PDB file of C-alpha atoms and ligand atoms in Angstrom:
ATOM      1  CA  UNK A 510     117.112 -86.803  55.126  1.00 95.00           C
ATOM      2  CA  UNK A 511     117.389 -90.249  56.751  1.00 97.00           C
ATOM      3  CA  UNK A 512     115.685 -90.792  60.119  1.00 98.00           C
ATOM      4  CA  UNK A 513     116.112 -93.185  62.748  1.00 98.00           C
ATOM      5  CA  UNK A 514     113.883 -93.291  65.879  1.00 98.00           C
ATOM      6  CA  UNK A 515     115.291 -95.302  68.748  1.00 98.00           C
ATOM      7  CA  UNK A 516     114.235 -95.700  72.194  1.00 97.00           C
ATOM      8  CA  UNK A 517     116.576 -93.899  74.643  1.00 96.00           C
ATOM      9  CA  UNK A 518     118.970 -96.885  75.683  1.00 97.00           C
ATOM     10  CA  UNK A 519     119.784 -97.590  71.855  1.00 98.00           C
ATOM     11  CA  UNK A 520     120.497 -93.997  71.111  1.00 98.00           C
ATOM     12  CA  UNK A 521     124.312 -94.340  71.479  1.00 98.00           C
ATOM     13  CA  UNK A 522     124.804 -97.472  69.987  1.00 98.00           C
ATOM     14  CA  UNK A 523     122.448 -96.243  67.019  1.00 98.00           C
ATOM     15  CA  UNK A 524     124.247 -92.896  66.604  1.00 98.00           C
ATOM     16  CA  UNK A 525     127.797 -94.490  67.119  1.00 98.00           C
ATOM     17  CA  UNK A 526     126.920 -97.050  64.220  1.00 97.00           C
ATOM     18  CA  UNK A 527     125.474 -94.370  61.895  1.00 97.00           C
ATOM     19  CA  UNK A 528     128.640 -92.329  62.298  1.00 98.00           C
ATOM     20  CA  UNK A 529     130.964 -95.118  61.522  1.00 96.00           C
ATOM     21  CA  UNK A 530     128.794 -96.001  58.626  1.00 95.00           C
ATOM     22  CA  UNK A 531     129.366 -92.650  56.934  1.00 95.00           C
ATOM     23  CA  UNK A 532     132.794 -92.260  57.495  1.00 94.00           C
ATOM     24  CA  UNK A 533     134.489 -92.420  54.143  1.00 88.00           C
ATOM     25  CA  UNK A 534     137.944 -93.609  55.384  1.00 88.00           C
ATOM     26  CA  UNK A 535     139.875 -94.394  58.236  1.00 83.00           C
ATOM     27  CA  UNK A 536     141.327 -91.138  58.574  1.00 94.00           C
ATOM     28  CA  UNK A 537     138.282 -88.945  58.233  1.00 96.00           C
ATOM     29  CA  UNK A 538     137.731 -85.444  59.309  1.00 98.00           C
ATOM     30  CA  UNK A 539     135.102 -85.403  61.844  1.00 98.00           C
ATOM     31  CA  UNK A 540     133.506 -82.536  63.035  1.00 98.00           C
ATOM     32  CA  UNK A 541     131.913 -82.517  66.628  1.00 98.00           C
ATOM     33  CA  UNK A 542     129.322 -81.164  68.458  1.00 98.00           C
ATOM     34  CA  UNK A 543     129.646 -80.750  72.203  1.00 98.00           C
ATOM     35  CA  UNK A 544     127.200 -80.750  74.955  1.00 97.00           C
ATOM     36  CA  UNK A 545     125.349 -83.561  76.671  1.00 97.00           C
ATOM     37  CA  UNK A 546     123.553 -85.141  73.921  1.00 98.00           C
ATOM     38  CA  UNK A 547     127.008 -86.549  72.015  1.00 98.00           C
ATOM     39  CA  UNK A 548     128.536 -87.442  75.550  1.00 98.00           C
ATOM     40  CA  UNK A 549     127.406 -91.014  75.437  1.00 97.00           C
ATOM     41  CA  UNK A 550     127.842 -91.546  71.629  1.00 98.00           C
ATOM     42  CA  UNK A 551     131.690 -90.539  72.437  1.00 98.00           C
ATOM     43  CA  UNK A 552     131.644 -92.765  75.271  1.00 98.00           C
ATOM     44  CA  UNK A 553     130.449 -95.654  73.215  1.00 98.00           C
ATOM     45  CA  UNK A 554     133.075 -95.009  70.328  1.00 98.00           C
ATOM     46  CA  UNK A 555     135.646 -94.716  73.364  1.00 98.00           C
ATOM     47  CA  UNK A 556     134.594 -98.224  74.325  1.00 98.00           C
ATOM     48  CA  UNK A 557     134.556 -99.722  70.919  1.00 97.00           C
ATOM     49  CA  UNK A 558     138.002 -98.259  70.314  1.00 97.00           C
ATOM     50  CA  UNK A 559     139.507 -99.870  73.517  1.00 97.00           C
ATOM     51  CA  UNK A 560     137.736-103.208  72.588  1.00 97.00           C
ATOM     52  CA  UNK A 561     139.745-102.704  69.189  1.00 96.00           C
ATOM     53  CA  UNK A 562     136.412-102.734  67.049  1.00 96.00           C
ATOM     54  CA  UNK A 563     137.275 -99.245  65.781  1.00 95.00           C
ATOM     55  CA  UNK A 564     140.543 -96.968  65.077  1.00 96.00           C
ATOM     56  CA  UNK A 565     139.562 -93.402  65.007  1.00 97.00           C
ATOM     57  CA  UNK A 566     143.411 -92.497  65.685  1.00 97.00           C
ATOM     58  CA  UNK A 567     143.876 -91.271  62.283  1.00 97.00           C
ATOM     59  CA  UNK A 568     140.577 -89.019  62.542  1.00 97.00           C
ATOM     60  CA  UNK A 569     140.930 -84.944  62.336  1.00 98.00           C
ATOM     61  CA  UNK A 570     138.542 -83.488  64.687  1.00 98.00           C
ATOM     62  CA  UNK A 571     136.939 -79.994  64.020  1.00 98.00           C
ATOM     63  CA  UNK A 572     134.831 -78.525  66.766  1.00 98.00           C
ATOM     64  CA  UNK A 573     131.703 -76.335  66.195  1.00 98.00           C
ATOM     65  CA  UNK A 574     132.293 -73.747  68.835  1.00 98.00           C
ATOM     66  CA  UNK A 575     134.036 -72.530  71.831  1.00 98.00           C
ATOM     67  CA  UNK A 576     133.294 -70.125  74.573  1.00 98.00           C
ATOM     68  CA  UNK A 577     134.783 -66.630  74.435  1.00 98.00           C
ATOM     69  CA  UNK A 578     136.930 -66.036  77.394  1.00 96.00           C
ATOM     70  CA  UNK A 579     137.700 -69.478  79.005  1.00 96.00           C
ATOM     71  CA  UNK A 580     141.232 -70.614  79.227  1.00 90.00           C
ATOM     72  CA  UNK A 581     141.634 -73.850  77.051  1.00 80.00           C
ATOM     73  CA  UNK A 582     142.804 -75.586  80.177  1.00 90.00           C
ATOM     74  CA  UNK A 583     139.472 -74.500  82.054  1.00 96.00           C
ATOM     75  CA  UNK A 584     137.199 -77.845  82.541  1.00 97.00           C
ATOM     76  CA  UNK A 585     134.016 -76.099  81.063  1.00 97.00           C
ATOM     77  CA  UNK A 586     135.768 -74.854  77.719  1.00 98.00           C
ATOM     78  CA  UNK A 587     135.184 -77.248  74.679  1.00 98.00           C
ATOM     79  CA  UNK A 588     138.753 -77.540  74.299  1.00 97.00           C
ATOM     80  CA  UNK A 589     138.816 -79.709  77.475  1.00 97.00           C
ATOM     81  CA  UNK A 590     135.682 -81.451  76.353  1.00 98.00           C
ATOM     82  CA  UNK A 591     137.054 -82.248  72.936  1.00 98.00           C
ATOM     83  CA  UNK A 592     140.382 -83.451  74.574  1.00 98.00           C
ATOM     84  CA  UNK A 593     139.005 -85.374  77.098  1.00 98.00           C
ATOM     85  CA  UNK A 594     135.595 -86.985  75.719  1.00 98.00           C
ATOM     86  CA  UNK A 595     136.983 -87.497  72.112  1.00 98.00           C
ATOM     87  CA  UNK A 596     140.560 -87.284  71.510  1.00 98.00           C
ATOM     88  CA  UNK A 597     142.023 -88.689  74.187  1.00 98.00           C
ATOM     89  CA  UNK A 598     139.823 -91.724  74.588  1.00 98.00           C
ATOM     90  CA  UNK A 599     139.993 -92.202  70.603  1.00 98.00           C
ATOM     91  CA  UNK A 600     143.833 -91.822  70.488  1.00 98.00           C
ATOM     92  CA  UNK A 601     143.663 -88.909  68.607  1.00 98.00           C
ATOM     93  CA  UNK A 602     146.490 -86.807  68.673  1.00 98.00           C
ATOM     94  CA  UNK A 603     146.627 -82.997  69.490  1.00 97.00           C
ATOM     95  CA  UNK A 604     147.908 -82.141  66.225  1.00 97.00           C
ATOM     96  CA  UNK A 605     144.898 -83.289  64.631  1.00 98.00           C
ATOM     97  CA  UNK A 606     142.286 -81.476  67.102  1.00 98.00           C
ATOM     98  CA  UNK A 607     140.975 -77.993  66.052  1.00 98.00           C
ATOM     99  CA  UNK A 608     138.979 -75.878  68.229  1.00 98.00           C
ATOM    100  CA  UNK A 609     138.374 -71.980  67.887  1.00 98.00           C
ATOM    101  CA  UNK A 610     140.797 -70.397  70.041  1.00 98.00           C
ATOM    102  CA  UNK A 611     138.234 -68.971  72.398  1.00 98.00           C
ATOM    103  CA  UNK A 612     140.868 -67.387  74.678  1.00 97.00           C
ATOM    104  CA  UNK A 613     142.421 -65.237  71.960  1.00 97.00           C
ATOM    105  CA  UNK A 614     143.033 -61.367  72.574  1.00 97.00           C
ATOM    106  CA  UNK A 615     141.332 -61.128  69.311  1.00 98.00           C
ATOM    107  CA  UNK A 616     138.474 -63.567  69.162  1.00 98.00           C
ATOM    108  CA  UNK A 617     137.027 -61.893  65.734  1.00 98.00           C
ATOM    109  CA  UNK A 618     140.505 -62.796  64.278  1.00 98.00           C
ATOM    110  CA  UNK A 619     140.418 -66.394  65.567  1.00 98.00           C
ATOM    111  CA  UNK A 620     136.975 -67.031  64.220  1.00 98.00           C
ATOM    112  CA  UNK A 621     138.651 -66.137  60.760  1.00 98.00           C
ATOM    113  CA  UNK A 622     141.590 -68.152  61.230  1.00 98.00           C
ATOM    114  CA  UNK A 623     139.430 -71.105  62.118  1.00 98.00           C
ATOM    115  CA  UNK A 624     137.215 -70.624  59.266  1.00 98.00           C
ATOM    116  CA  UNK A 625     140.150 -71.019  56.869  1.00 98.00           C
ATOM    117  CA  UNK A 626     141.702 -73.763  58.891  1.00 98.00           C
ATOM    118  CA  UNK A 627     138.400 -75.758  58.140  1.00 98.00           C
ATOM    119  CA  UNK A 628     138.987 -75.039  54.255  1.00 98.00           C
ATOM    120  CA  UNK A 629     142.647 -75.746  54.457  1.00 98.00           C
ATOM    121  CA  UNK A 630     142.095 -79.180  55.817  1.00 97.00           C
ATOM    122  CA  UNK A 631     139.757 -79.855  52.846  1.00 97.00           C
ATOM    123  CA  UNK A 632     136.511 -79.694  54.789  1.00 98.00           C
ATOM    124  CA  UNK A 633     134.643 -81.965  57.165  1.00 98.00           C
ATOM    125  CA  UNK A 634     133.545 -85.346  56.047  1.00 98.00           C
ATOM    126  CA  UNK A 635     130.787 -86.013  58.789  1.00 98.00           C
ATOM    127  CA  UNK A 636     129.456 -83.217  61.146  1.00 98.00           C
ATOM    128  CA  UNK A 637     128.118 -84.538  64.398  1.00 98.00           C
ATOM    129  CA  UNK A 638     125.544 -81.856  65.243  1.00 98.00           C
ATOM    130  CA  UNK A 639     122.785 -81.051  68.254  1.00 98.00           C
ATOM    131  CA  UNK A 640     120.128 -78.793  68.355  1.00 98.00           C
ATOM    132  CA  UNK A 641     119.314 -76.220  70.802  1.00 97.00           C
ATOM    133  CA  UNK A 642     115.842 -76.014  72.545  1.00 97.00           C
ATOM    134  CA  UNK A 643     115.534 -72.781  70.824  1.00 97.00           C
ATOM    135  CA  UNK A 644     116.428 -74.152  67.447  1.00 98.00           C
ATOM    136  CA  UNK A 645     119.997 -73.020  67.601  1.00 98.00           C
ATOM    137  CA  UNK A 646     122.698 -74.800  65.677  1.00 98.00           C
ATOM    138  CA  UNK A 647     126.311 -75.030  66.924  1.00 98.00           C
ATOM    139  CA  UNK A 648     125.943 -71.224  68.570  1.00 98.00           C
ATOM    140  CA  UNK A 649     124.020 -69.752  65.545  1.00 98.00           C
ATOM    141  CA  UNK A 650     121.119 -68.514  67.764  1.00 98.00           C
ATOM    142  CA  UNK A 651     117.786 -67.166  66.354  1.00 98.00           C
ATOM    143  CA  UNK A 652     118.464 -64.541  63.771  1.00 98.00           C
ATOM    144  CA  UNK A 653     121.565 -65.786  62.525  1.00 98.00           C
ATOM    145  CA  UNK A 654     121.887 -65.116  59.062  1.00 98.00           C
ATOM    146  CA  UNK A 655     121.515 -68.489  56.627  1.00 98.00           C
ATOM    147  CA  UNK A 656     124.823 -67.709  54.823  1.00 98.00           C
ATOM    148  CA  UNK A 657     126.914 -66.885  58.105  1.00 98.00           C
ATOM    149  CA  UNK A 658     130.439 -68.095  58.438  1.00 98.00           C
ATOM    150  CA  UNK A 659     132.491 -68.407  61.602  1.00 98.00           C
ATOM    151  CA  UNK A 660     132.134 -65.634  63.803  1.00 98.00           C
ATOM    152  CA  UNK A 661     131.910 -64.467  67.185  1.00 98.00           C
ATOM    153  CA  UNK A 662     128.511 -64.671  68.526  1.00 98.00           C
ATOM    154  CA  UNK A 663     126.153 -63.447  71.628  1.00 98.00           C
ATOM    155  CA  UNK A 664     124.659 -66.495  73.563  1.00 98.00           C
ATOM    156  CA  UNK A 665     120.813 -65.993  73.805  1.00 98.00           C
ATOM    157  CA  UNK A 666     119.490 -65.790  77.408  1.00 97.00           C
ATOM    158  CA  UNK A 667     117.890 -69.295  76.874  1.00 97.00           C
ATOM    159  CA  UNK A 668     121.054 -70.920  75.555  1.00 97.00           C
ATOM    160  CA  UNK A 669     122.958 -69.627  78.695  1.00 98.00           C
ATOM    161  CA  UNK A 670     120.180 -70.885  80.708  1.00 97.00           C
ATOM    162  CA  UNK A 671     120.211 -74.284  79.327  1.00 96.00           C
ATOM    163  CA  UNK A 672     123.956 -74.509  79.726  1.00 98.00           C
ATOM    164  CA  UNK A 673     124.040 -73.159  83.152  1.00 98.00           C
ATOM    165  CA  UNK A 674     123.941 -77.163  84.077  1.00 97.00           C
ATOM    166  CA  UNK A 675     127.774 -77.300  83.049  1.00 97.00           C
ATOM    167  CA  UNK A 676     128.516 -74.576  85.366  1.00 97.00           C
ATOM    168  CA  UNK A 677     127.021 -75.667  88.309  1.00 96.00           C
ATOM    169  CA  UNK A 678     123.519 -74.291  87.698  1.00 97.00           C
ATOM    170  CA  UNK A 679     125.226 -70.716  88.008  1.00 98.00           C
ATOM    171  CA  UNK A 680     123.747 -68.772  84.774  1.00 98.00           C
ATOM    172  CA  UNK A 681     125.886 -65.939  85.379  1.00 98.00           C
ATOM    173  CA  UNK A 682     129.087 -68.149  85.002  1.00 97.00           C
ATOM    174  CA  UNK A 683     128.214 -68.996  81.762  1.00 98.00           C
ATOM    175  CA  UNK A 684     130.146 -66.894  79.068  1.00 98.00           C
ATOM    176  CA  UNK A 685     128.086 -64.449  76.944  1.00 98.00           C
ATOM    177  CA  UNK A 686     129.919 -64.722  73.582  1.00 98.00           C
ATOM    178  CA  UNK A 687     131.088 -67.927  71.811  1.00 98.00           C
ATOM    179  CA  UNK A 688     133.068 -68.515  68.461  1.00 98.00           C
ATOM    180  CA  UNK A 689     131.062 -70.347  66.446  1.00 98.00           C
ATOM    181  CA  UNK A 690     131.271 -72.085  63.097  1.00 98.00           C
ATOM    182  CA  UNK A 691     128.199 -70.474  60.696  1.00 98.00           C
ATOM    183  CA  UNK A 692     125.561 -71.789  59.021  1.00 98.00           C
ATOM    184  CA  UNK A 693     126.999 -71.767  55.920  1.00 98.00           C
ATOM    185  CA  UNK A 694     130.222 -73.325  57.279  1.00 98.00           C
ATOM    186  CA  UNK A 695     128.334 -76.112  58.670  1.00 98.00           C
ATOM    187  CA  UNK A 696     126.155 -76.682  55.554  1.00 98.00           C
ATOM    188  CA  UNK A 697     129.428 -77.206  53.851  1.00 98.00           C
ATOM    189  CA  UNK A 698     130.271 -80.363  55.706  1.00 98.00           C
ATOM    190  CA  UNK A 699     129.623 -83.571  53.358  1.00 98.00           C
ATOM    191  CA  UNK A 700     127.575 -85.171  55.510  1.00 98.00           C
ATOM    192  CA  UNK A 701     125.652 -84.425  58.784  1.00 98.00           C
ATOM    193  CA  UNK A 702     124.858 -86.627  61.634  1.00 98.00           C
ATOM    194  CA  UNK A 703     121.743 -84.773  63.727  1.00 98.00           C
ATOM    195  CA  UNK A 704     121.483 -85.989  66.986  1.00 98.00           C
ATOM    196  CA  UNK A 705     118.325 -85.122  69.362  1.00 98.00           C
ATOM    197  CA  UNK A 706     117.358 -86.603  72.733  1.00 98.00           C
ATOM    198  CA  UNK A 707     114.943 -85.486  75.203  1.00 97.00           C
ATOM    199  CA  UNK A 708     111.604 -84.008  75.275  1.00 97.00           C
ATOM    200  CA  UNK A 709     112.971 -80.380  75.454  1.00 97.00           C
ATOM    201  CA  UNK A 710     114.223 -80.799  72.020  1.00 98.00           C
ATOM    202  CA  UNK A 711     110.807 -81.797  70.569  1.00 98.00           C
ATOM    203  CA  UNK A 712     109.557 -78.677  69.702  1.00 98.00           C
ATOM    204  CA  UNK A 713     112.494 -77.458  68.203  1.00 98.00           C
ATOM    205  CA  UNK A 714     113.338 -80.688  66.324  1.00 98.00           C
ATOM    206  CA  UNK A 715     109.826 -80.337  64.550  1.00 98.00           C
ATOM    207  CA  UNK A 716     110.015 -76.671  63.859  1.00 98.00           C
ATOM    208  CA  UNK A 717     113.701 -77.485  62.152  1.00 98.00           C
ATOM    209  CA  UNK A 718     112.723 -80.284  59.941  1.00 98.00           C
ATOM    210  CA  UNK A 719     108.794 -79.183  59.338  1.00 96.00           C
ATOM    211  CA  UNK A 720     108.769 -75.695  59.488  1.00 95.00           C
ATOM    212  CA  UNK A 721     110.283 -73.050  57.007  1.00 97.00           C
ATOM    213  CA  UNK A 722     113.838 -72.525  56.475  1.00 98.00           C
ATOM    214  CA  UNK A 723     114.174 -69.185  58.528  1.00 98.00           C
ATOM    215  CA  UNK A 724     117.093 -67.744  60.262  1.00 98.00           C
ATOM    216  CA  UNK A 725     114.381 -67.797  63.410  1.00 98.00           C
ATOM    217  CA  UNK A 726     115.066 -71.592  63.517  1.00 98.00           C
ATOM    218  CA  UNK A 727     118.706 -71.881  62.468  1.00 98.00           C
ATOM    219  CA  UNK A 728     118.933 -75.750  62.428  1.00 98.00           C
ATOM    220  CA  UNK A 729     116.358 -75.495  60.003  1.00 98.00           C
ATOM    221  CA  UNK A 730     119.037 -75.056  57.358  1.00 98.00           C
ATOM    222  CA  UNK A 731     119.731 -78.542  57.467  1.00 98.00           C
ATOM    223  CA  UNK A 732     116.617 -79.093  55.207  1.00 98.00           C
ATOM    224  CA  UNK A 733     118.681 -77.232  52.398  1.00 97.00           C
ATOM    225  CA  UNK A 734     121.546 -80.426  52.957  1.00 98.00           C
ATOM    226  CA  UNK A 735     121.290 -83.370  50.725  1.00 97.00           C
ATOM    227  CA  UNK A 736     123.140 -85.734  53.168  1.00 98.00           C
ATOM    228  CA  UNK A 737     121.501 -85.518  56.651  1.00 98.00           C
ATOM    229  CA  UNK A 738     121.104 -88.314  59.032  1.00 98.00           C
ATOM    230  CA  UNK A 739     118.845 -87.545  62.102  1.00 98.00           C
ATOM    231  CA  UNK A 740     119.020 -89.960  64.913  1.00 98.00           C
ATOM    232  CA  UNK A 741     116.372 -89.080  67.724  1.00 98.00           C
ATOM    233  CA  UNK A 742     114.999 -90.792  70.774  1.00 98.00           C
ATOM    234  CA  UNK A 743     111.187 -91.152  70.905  1.00 97.00           C
ATOM    235  CA  UNK A 744     110.995 -87.884  73.422  1.00 98.00           C
ATOM    236  CA  UNK A 745     112.631 -85.652  70.915  1.00 98.00           C
ATOM    237  CA  UNK A 746     110.704 -87.004  68.025  1.00 98.00           C
ATOM    238  CA  UNK A 747     107.338 -86.607  69.807  1.00 97.00           C
ATOM    239  CA  UNK A 748     106.183 -83.765  68.022  1.00 96.00           C
ATOM    240  CA  UNK A 749     107.294 -85.224  64.729  1.00 94.00           C
ATOM    241  CA  UNK A 750     105.208 -88.744  65.195  1.00 78.00           C
TER     242      UNK A 750
HETATM  243  C1  F6R B1507     127.629 -77.848  71.056  1.00 79.47           C
HETATM  244  C2  F6R B1507     126.755 -77.158  70.141  1.00 79.47           C
HETATM  245  C3  F6R B1507     125.445 -76.793  70.707  1.00 79.47           C
HETATM  246  C4  F6R B1507     124.415 -78.303  70.930  1.00 79.47           C
HETATM  247  C5  F6R B1507     123.220 -78.050  71.629  1.00 79.47           C
HETATM  248  C6  F6R B1507     122.548 -79.114  72.198  1.00 79.47           C
HETATM  249  O1  F6R B1507     129.082 -77.514  70.347  1.00 79.47           O
HETATM  250  O2  F6R B1507     126.972 -76.945  69.069  1.00 79.47           O
HETATM  251  O3  F6R B1507     124.495 -76.327  69.563  1.00 79.47           O
HETATM  252  O4  F6R B1507     124.723 -79.051  70.185  1.00 79.47           O
HETATM  253  O5  F6R B1507     123.401 -76.847  72.404  1.00 79.47           O
HETATM  254  O6  F6R B1507     123.209 -78.943  73.435  1.00 79.47           O
HETATM  255  P1  F6R B1507     123.051 -80.605  74.624  1.00 79.47           P
HETATM  256  O7  F6R B1507     123.450 -81.806  73.754  1.00 79.47           O
HETATM  257  O8  F6R B1507     123.599 -80.124  75.433  1.00 79.47           O
HETATM  258  O9  F6R B1507     121.558 -80.358  74.712  1.00 79.47           O
END
């Protein structure tokens, strides 16, 4: 496991550089986390793309997860996030963007379709991941099986509370379910870039990287992966230092 700890203002630059270095080709399959942490990394990639320094227009993008029950057009959906913050700024055509279909009438079937889709495109080259304050990885909440695959999950109260900031602070508007790639699914990515920023992640990060590999801390499964790079700011690294 490679670790880079940076001052907060260098976080986006360090993460974008690490990502670009990890890409195997100009047309990689990029697994993307949503949420707050990677936003500035995607913005940095968008800047580099506009300046002509990088060209990711040939990339394929695969999301980790999606809320169940939001329309794909809903601005809170991860479908909208991936389109507006990643695909459009990087010039990636919509045919190369894959997000679980959270508005499907049959979310369980949509989850199976998504698991198969990842296999059909040959898997993920580099997976960008974040970590929840409760140690979740994608929406694999504490208690998730280490060999889980893409499926419908119930979001924990803590996750709904944490994510209420994206819903105007209204926890009751945060969906109760999501489709998430499983821990085994994520583990099949050839390389993983784990991003952690802020003090709220310090306990979870330490438990994930130092504690036992166990369902209680889903991100601990990353210890079993042979190619993980961690980019953390000093606050998130606080319990490791
Ligand atoms: C989102 C995802 C989540 C987030 C995690 C951290 O696609 O998979 O696991 O990475 O909840 O979110 P932020 O970055 O908002 O703190």
